[in-house]
PDB file of C-alpha atoms in Angstrom:
ATOM      1  CA  MET A   1       7.468 -26.440  -7.784  1.00 66.00           C
ATOM      2  CA  ASP A   2       8.580 -28.627  -4.926  1.00 92.00           C
ATOM      3  CA  ASP A   3       6.388 -31.052  -3.016  1.00 96.00           C
ATOM      4  CA  PHE A   4       6.248 -28.866   0.083  1.00 98.00           C
ATOM      5  CA  MET A   5       4.805 -25.839  -1.701  1.00 98.00           C
ATOM      6  CA  ARG A   6       2.460 -28.196  -3.517  1.00 98.00           C
ATOM      7  CA  ALA A   7       1.257 -29.441  -0.107  1.00 98.00           C
ATOM      8  CA  ALA A   8       0.739 -25.839   1.076  1.00 98.00           C
ATOM      9  CA  ILE A   9      -1.306 -25.120  -2.069  1.00 98.00           C
ATOM     10  CA  GLU A  10      -3.392 -28.246  -1.415  1.00 98.00           C
ATOM     11  CA  GLU A  11      -4.111 -26.868   2.049  1.00 98.00           C
ATOM     12  CA  ALA A  12      -5.132 -23.505   0.559  1.00 98.00           C
ATOM     13  CA  GLU A  13      -7.451 -25.254  -1.893  1.00 97.00           C
ATOM     14  CA  GLN A  14      -8.980 -27.255   0.953  1.00 98.00           C
ATOM     15  CA  GLY A  15      -9.625 -24.046   2.867  1.00 97.00           C
ATOM     16  CA  LEU A  16     -11.372 -22.535  -0.142  1.00 96.00           C
ATOM     17  CA  ALA A  17     -13.469 -25.685  -0.614  1.00 96.00           C
ATOM     18  CA  GLU A  18     -14.565 -25.375   3.043  1.00 96.00           C
ATOM     19  CA  GLY A  19     -15.763 -21.811   2.449  1.00 94.00           C
ATOM     20  CA  GLY A  20     -12.684 -20.228   3.987  1.00 95.00           C
ATOM     21  CA  ILE A  21      -9.755 -18.128   2.876  1.00 95.00           C
ATOM     22  CA  PRO A  22      -7.333 -19.910   0.489  1.00 97.00           C
ATOM     23  CA  ILE A  23      -4.063 -19.674   2.362  1.00 97.00           C
ATOM     24  CA  GLY A  24      -2.152 -22.828   3.229  1.00 98.00           C
ATOM     25  CA  SER A  25       1.047 -23.681   5.024  1.00 98.00           C
ATOM     26  CA  VAL A  26       3.264 -26.598   5.972  1.00 98.00           C
ATOM     27  CA  LEU A  27       6.060 -26.851   8.521  1.00 98.00           C
ATOM     28  CA  VAL A  28       8.957 -29.008   7.349  1.00 98.00           C
ATOM     29  CA  HIS A  29      11.682 -30.552   9.506  1.00 98.00           C
ATOM     30  CA  GLU A  30      14.448 -32.795   8.165  1.00 98.00           C
ATOM     31  CA  GLY A  31      12.724 -33.254   4.813  1.00 97.00           C
ATOM     32  CA  ARG A  32       9.264 -34.195   6.084  1.00 97.00           C
ATOM     33  CA  ILE A  33       6.090 -32.313   6.870  1.00 98.00           C
ATOM     34  CA  ILE A  34       5.490 -32.204  10.620  1.00 98.00           C
ATOM     35  CA  GLY A  35       2.549 -29.806  10.524  1.00 98.00           C
ATOM     36  CA  ARG A  36       0.105 -28.674   7.881  1.00 98.00           C
ATOM     37  CA  GLY A  37      -2.779 -26.276   7.959  1.00 98.00           C
ATOM     38  CA  HIS A  38      -4.864 -23.663   6.244  1.00 98.00           C
ATOM     39  CA  ASN A  39      -6.659 -20.493   7.182  1.00 97.00           C
ATOM     40  CA  ARG A  40      -9.665 -21.652   9.220  1.00 97.00           C
ATOM     41  CA  ARG A  41     -10.870 -18.366  10.691  1.00 95.00           C
ATOM     42  CA  VAL A  42     -14.245 -18.729   8.984  1.00 94.00           C
ATOM     43  CA  GLN A  43     -14.665 -22.467   9.550  1.00 96.00           C
ATOM     44  CA  GLN A  44     -13.710 -22.327  13.253  1.00 95.00           C
ATOM     45  CA  GLY A  45     -14.914 -18.811  14.085  1.00 94.00           C
ATOM     46  CA  SER A  46     -11.318 -18.111  15.093  1.00 94.00           C
ATOM     47  CA  ALA A  47      -9.474 -14.827  15.391  1.00 91.00           C
ATOM     48  CA  ILE A  48      -6.047 -16.395  14.899  1.00 94.00           C
ATOM     49  CA  LEU A  49      -6.163 -19.509  12.702  1.00 95.00           C
ATOM     50  CA  HIS A  50      -4.231 -18.210   9.736  1.00 96.00           C
ATOM     51  CA  GLY A  51      -2.528 -20.861   7.596  1.00 97.00           C
ATOM     52  CA  GLU A  52       0.824 -20.629   9.353  1.00 98.00           C
ATOM     53  CA  MET A  53      -0.755 -20.627  12.804  1.00 98.00           C
ATOM     54  CA  ASP A  54      -2.841 -23.680  11.912  1.00 98.00           C
ATOM     55  CA  ALA A  55       0.235 -25.525  10.621  1.00 98.00           C
ATOM     56  CA  LEU A  56       2.128 -24.732  13.828  1.00 98.00           C
ATOM     57  CA  GLU A  57      -0.837 -25.827  15.952  1.00 97.00           C
ATOM     58  CA  ASN A  58      -1.192 -29.063  13.997  1.00 97.00           C
ATOM     59  CA  ALA A  59       2.544 -29.758  14.311  1.00 97.00           C
ATOM     60  CA  GLY A  60       2.043 -30.067  18.045  1.00 96.00           C
ATOM     61  CA  ARG A  61       4.621 -29.436  20.708  1.00 96.00           C
ATOM     62  CA  HIS A  62       8.301 -29.895  19.805  1.00 97.00           C
ATOM     63  CA  PRO A  63      11.630 -29.034  21.403  1.00 97.00           C
ATOM     64  CA  ALA A  64      12.893 -25.569  20.440  1.00 96.00           C
ATOM     65  CA  ARG A  65      15.659 -27.217  18.380  1.00 97.00           C
ATOM     66  CA  VAL A  66      13.094 -28.645  15.946  1.00 98.00           C
ATOM     67  CA  TYR A  67      11.685 -25.213  15.105  1.00 97.00           C
ATOM     68  CA  ARG A  68      15.206 -23.787  14.720  1.00 98.00           C
ATOM     69  CA  GLU A  69      15.909 -26.505  12.133  1.00 98.00           C
ATOM     70  CA  SER A  70      12.634 -26.139  10.214  1.00 98.00           C
ATOM     71  CA  THR A  71      11.298 -24.322   7.168  1.00 98.00           C
ATOM     72  CA  ILE A  72       7.752 -23.028   6.926  1.00 98.00           C
ATOM     73  CA  TYR A  73       6.085 -22.894   3.528  1.00 98.00           C
ATOM     74  CA  THR A  74       3.156 -20.546   3.048  1.00 98.00           C
ATOM     75  CA  THR A  75       1.135 -19.675  -0.015  1.00 98.00           C
ATOM     76  CA  LEU A  76       0.982 -15.963   0.927  1.00 98.00           C
ATOM     77  CA  SER A  77       3.430 -13.563   2.540  1.00 98.00           C
ATOM     78  CA  PRO A  78       3.080 -13.883   6.347  1.00 98.00           C
ATOM     79  CA  CYS A  79       1.146 -11.192   8.225  1.00 96.00           C
ATOM     80  CA  SER A  80       2.475  -9.603  11.413  1.00 95.00           C
ATOM     81  CA  MET A  81       0.871 -12.260  13.655  1.00 96.00           C
ATOM     82  CA  CYS A  82       2.305 -15.182  11.684  1.00 98.00           C
ATOM     83  CA  SER A  83       5.671 -13.452  11.316  1.00 98.00           C
ATOM     84  CA  GLY A  84       5.721 -12.993  15.086  1.00 98.00           C
ATOM     85  CA  ALA A  85       5.161 -16.722  15.576  1.00 98.00           C
ATOM     86  CA  ILE A  86       7.956 -17.489  13.091  1.00 98.00           C
ATOM     87  CA  LEU A  87      10.291 -15.220  15.076  1.00 98.00           C
ATOM     88  CA  LEU A  88       9.094 -16.524  18.451  1.00 97.00           C
ATOM     89  CA  TYR A  89       9.906 -20.103  17.523  1.00 97.00           C
ATOM     90  CA  GLY A  90      13.113 -19.220  15.692  1.00 98.00           C
ATOM     91  CA  ILE A  91      12.091 -20.734  12.359  1.00 98.00           C
ATOM     92  CA  PRO A  92      15.025 -19.739  10.141  1.00 98.00           C
ATOM     93  CA  ARG A  93      13.537 -20.179   6.653  1.00 98.00           C
ATOM     94  CA  VAL A  94      10.250 -19.185   5.027  1.00 98.00           C
ATOM     95  CA  VAL A  95       9.246 -20.129   1.497  1.00 98.00           C
ATOM     96  CA  ILE A  96       6.483 -17.850   0.225  1.00 98.00           C
ATOM     97  CA  GLY A  97       4.204 -18.732  -2.675  1.00 98.00           C
ATOM     98  CA  GLU A  98       3.471 -15.114  -3.545  1.00 98.00           C
ATOM     99  CA  ASN A  99       3.541 -11.595  -2.120  1.00 97.00           C
ATOM    100  CA  HIS A 100       1.670  -9.616  -4.784  1.00 95.00           C
ATOM    101  CA  SER A 101      -1.791 -10.023  -3.241  1.00 93.00           C
ATOM    102  CA  PHE A 102      -0.477  -9.106   0.189  1.00 94.00           C
ATOM    103  CA  MET A 103       2.953  -8.011   1.386  1.00 95.00           C
ATOM    104  CA  GLY A 104       3.416  -9.228   4.912  1.00 95.00           C
ATOM    105  CA  GLU A 105       6.238  -8.550   7.335  1.00 97.00           C
ATOM    106  CA  GLU A 106       9.028  -9.671   5.033  1.00 98.00           C
ATOM    107  CA  ALA A 107      11.279  -6.735   5.951  1.00 98.00           C
ATOM    108  CA  LEU A 108      10.920  -7.562   9.651  1.00 98.00           C
ATOM    109  CA  LEU A 109      11.682 -11.227   9.070  1.00 98.00           C
ATOM    110  CA  ARG A 110      14.756 -10.399   6.972  1.00 98.00           C
ATOM    111  CA  SER A 111      15.947  -7.866   9.555  1.00 98.00           C
ATOM    112  CA  ARG A 112      15.884 -10.652  12.144  1.00 98.00           C
ATOM    113  CA  GLY A 113      17.937 -13.005   9.978  1.00 98.00           C
ATOM    114  CA  VAL A 114      15.149 -15.153   8.538  1.00 98.00           C
ATOM    115  CA  GLU A 115      15.925 -16.445   5.050  1.00 98.00           C
ATOM    116  CA  LEU A 116      13.017 -15.770   2.674  1.00 98.00           C
ATOM    117  CA  THR A 117      12.383 -17.307  -0.733  1.00 98.00           C
ATOM    118  CA  VAL A 118       9.514 -15.852  -2.767  1.00 98.00           C
ATOM    119  CA  LEU A 119       8.404 -18.215  -5.533  1.00 98.00           C
ATOM    120  CA  ASP A 120       5.966 -15.876  -7.299  1.00 97.00           C
ATOM    121  CA  ASP A 121       3.829 -18.955  -7.945  1.00 97.00           C
ATOM    122  CA  ALA A 122       1.033 -18.584 -10.505  1.00 97.00           C
ATOM    123  CA  ARG A 123      -1.387 -20.927  -8.687  1.00 97.00           C
ATOM    124  CA  CYS A 124      -0.963 -19.053  -5.404  1.00 97.00           C
ATOM    125  CA  LYS A 125      -1.610 -15.729  -7.155  1.00 97.00           C
ATOM    126  CA  GLU A 126      -4.635 -17.143  -8.979  1.00 96.00           C
ATOM    127  CA  LEU A 127      -6.196 -18.513  -5.777  1.00 96.00           C
ATOM    128  CA  MET A 128      -5.864 -15.186  -3.977  1.00 95.00           C
ATOM    129  CA  ALA A 129      -6.915 -12.996  -6.918  1.00 95.00           C
ATOM    130  CA  ARG A 130     -10.088 -15.004  -7.406  1.00 94.00           C
ATOM    131  CA  PHE A 131     -10.870 -15.015  -3.697  1.00 94.00           C
ATOM    132  CA  MET A 132     -10.251 -11.272  -3.290  1.00 93.00           C
ATOM    133  CA  ARG A 133     -12.479 -10.571  -6.294  1.00 94.00           C
ATOM    134  CA  GLU A 134     -15.293 -12.858  -5.100  1.00 94.00           C
ATOM    135  CA  GLN A 135     -15.078 -12.240  -1.324  1.00 92.00           C
ATOM    136  CA  PRO A 136     -13.642  -8.722  -0.751  1.00 91.00           C
ATOM    137  CA  ALA A 137     -15.382  -8.191   2.600  1.00 89.00           C
ATOM    138  CA  LEU A 138     -14.081 -11.481   4.001  1.00 88.00           C
ATOM    139  CA  TRP A 139     -10.575 -10.750   2.739  1.00 88.00           C
ATOM    140  CA  ASN A 140     -10.605  -7.289   4.338  1.00 85.00           C
ATOM    141  CA  GLU A 141     -11.811  -8.804   7.616  1.00 81.00           C
ATOM    142  CA  ASP A 142      -8.990 -11.351   7.556  1.00 74.00           C
ATOM    143  CA  ILE A 143      -6.273  -8.735   7.099  1.00 70.00           C
ATOM    144  CA  GLY A 144      -7.834  -6.369   9.636  1.00 63.00           C
ATOM    145  CA  GLU A 145      -9.149  -3.616   7.378  1.00 60.00           C
TER     146      GLU A 145
END
């Protein structure tokens, strides 16, 4: 596993430790993390702070070129909201920890030319499986069911 996915997993673990949903993300530009975040819907009472959205928010404002040269790492397949943000900012590459617990908008991203790499990471799957088992109502709320 590379350092960037490891950092995304650390974010997911931090979210879980805070009582939230264990999904983490980092935005990487030119070999360094420029934004990191985790799902903070519970902690912040937010409707939109998924891991990817939090990482983008924490990256701050950048010229469009920076996003077009970046890769976003996420522990779970991106939902429609997060995929929309990836498309809006023209992020060309997404590295996904796992997509067994939840299959996001991967077909949409691919159809728009985004390069996806799915790692099928055991730690990512374990974090989500445990969370979904222990907090099914919160998980269903997060994915809009």
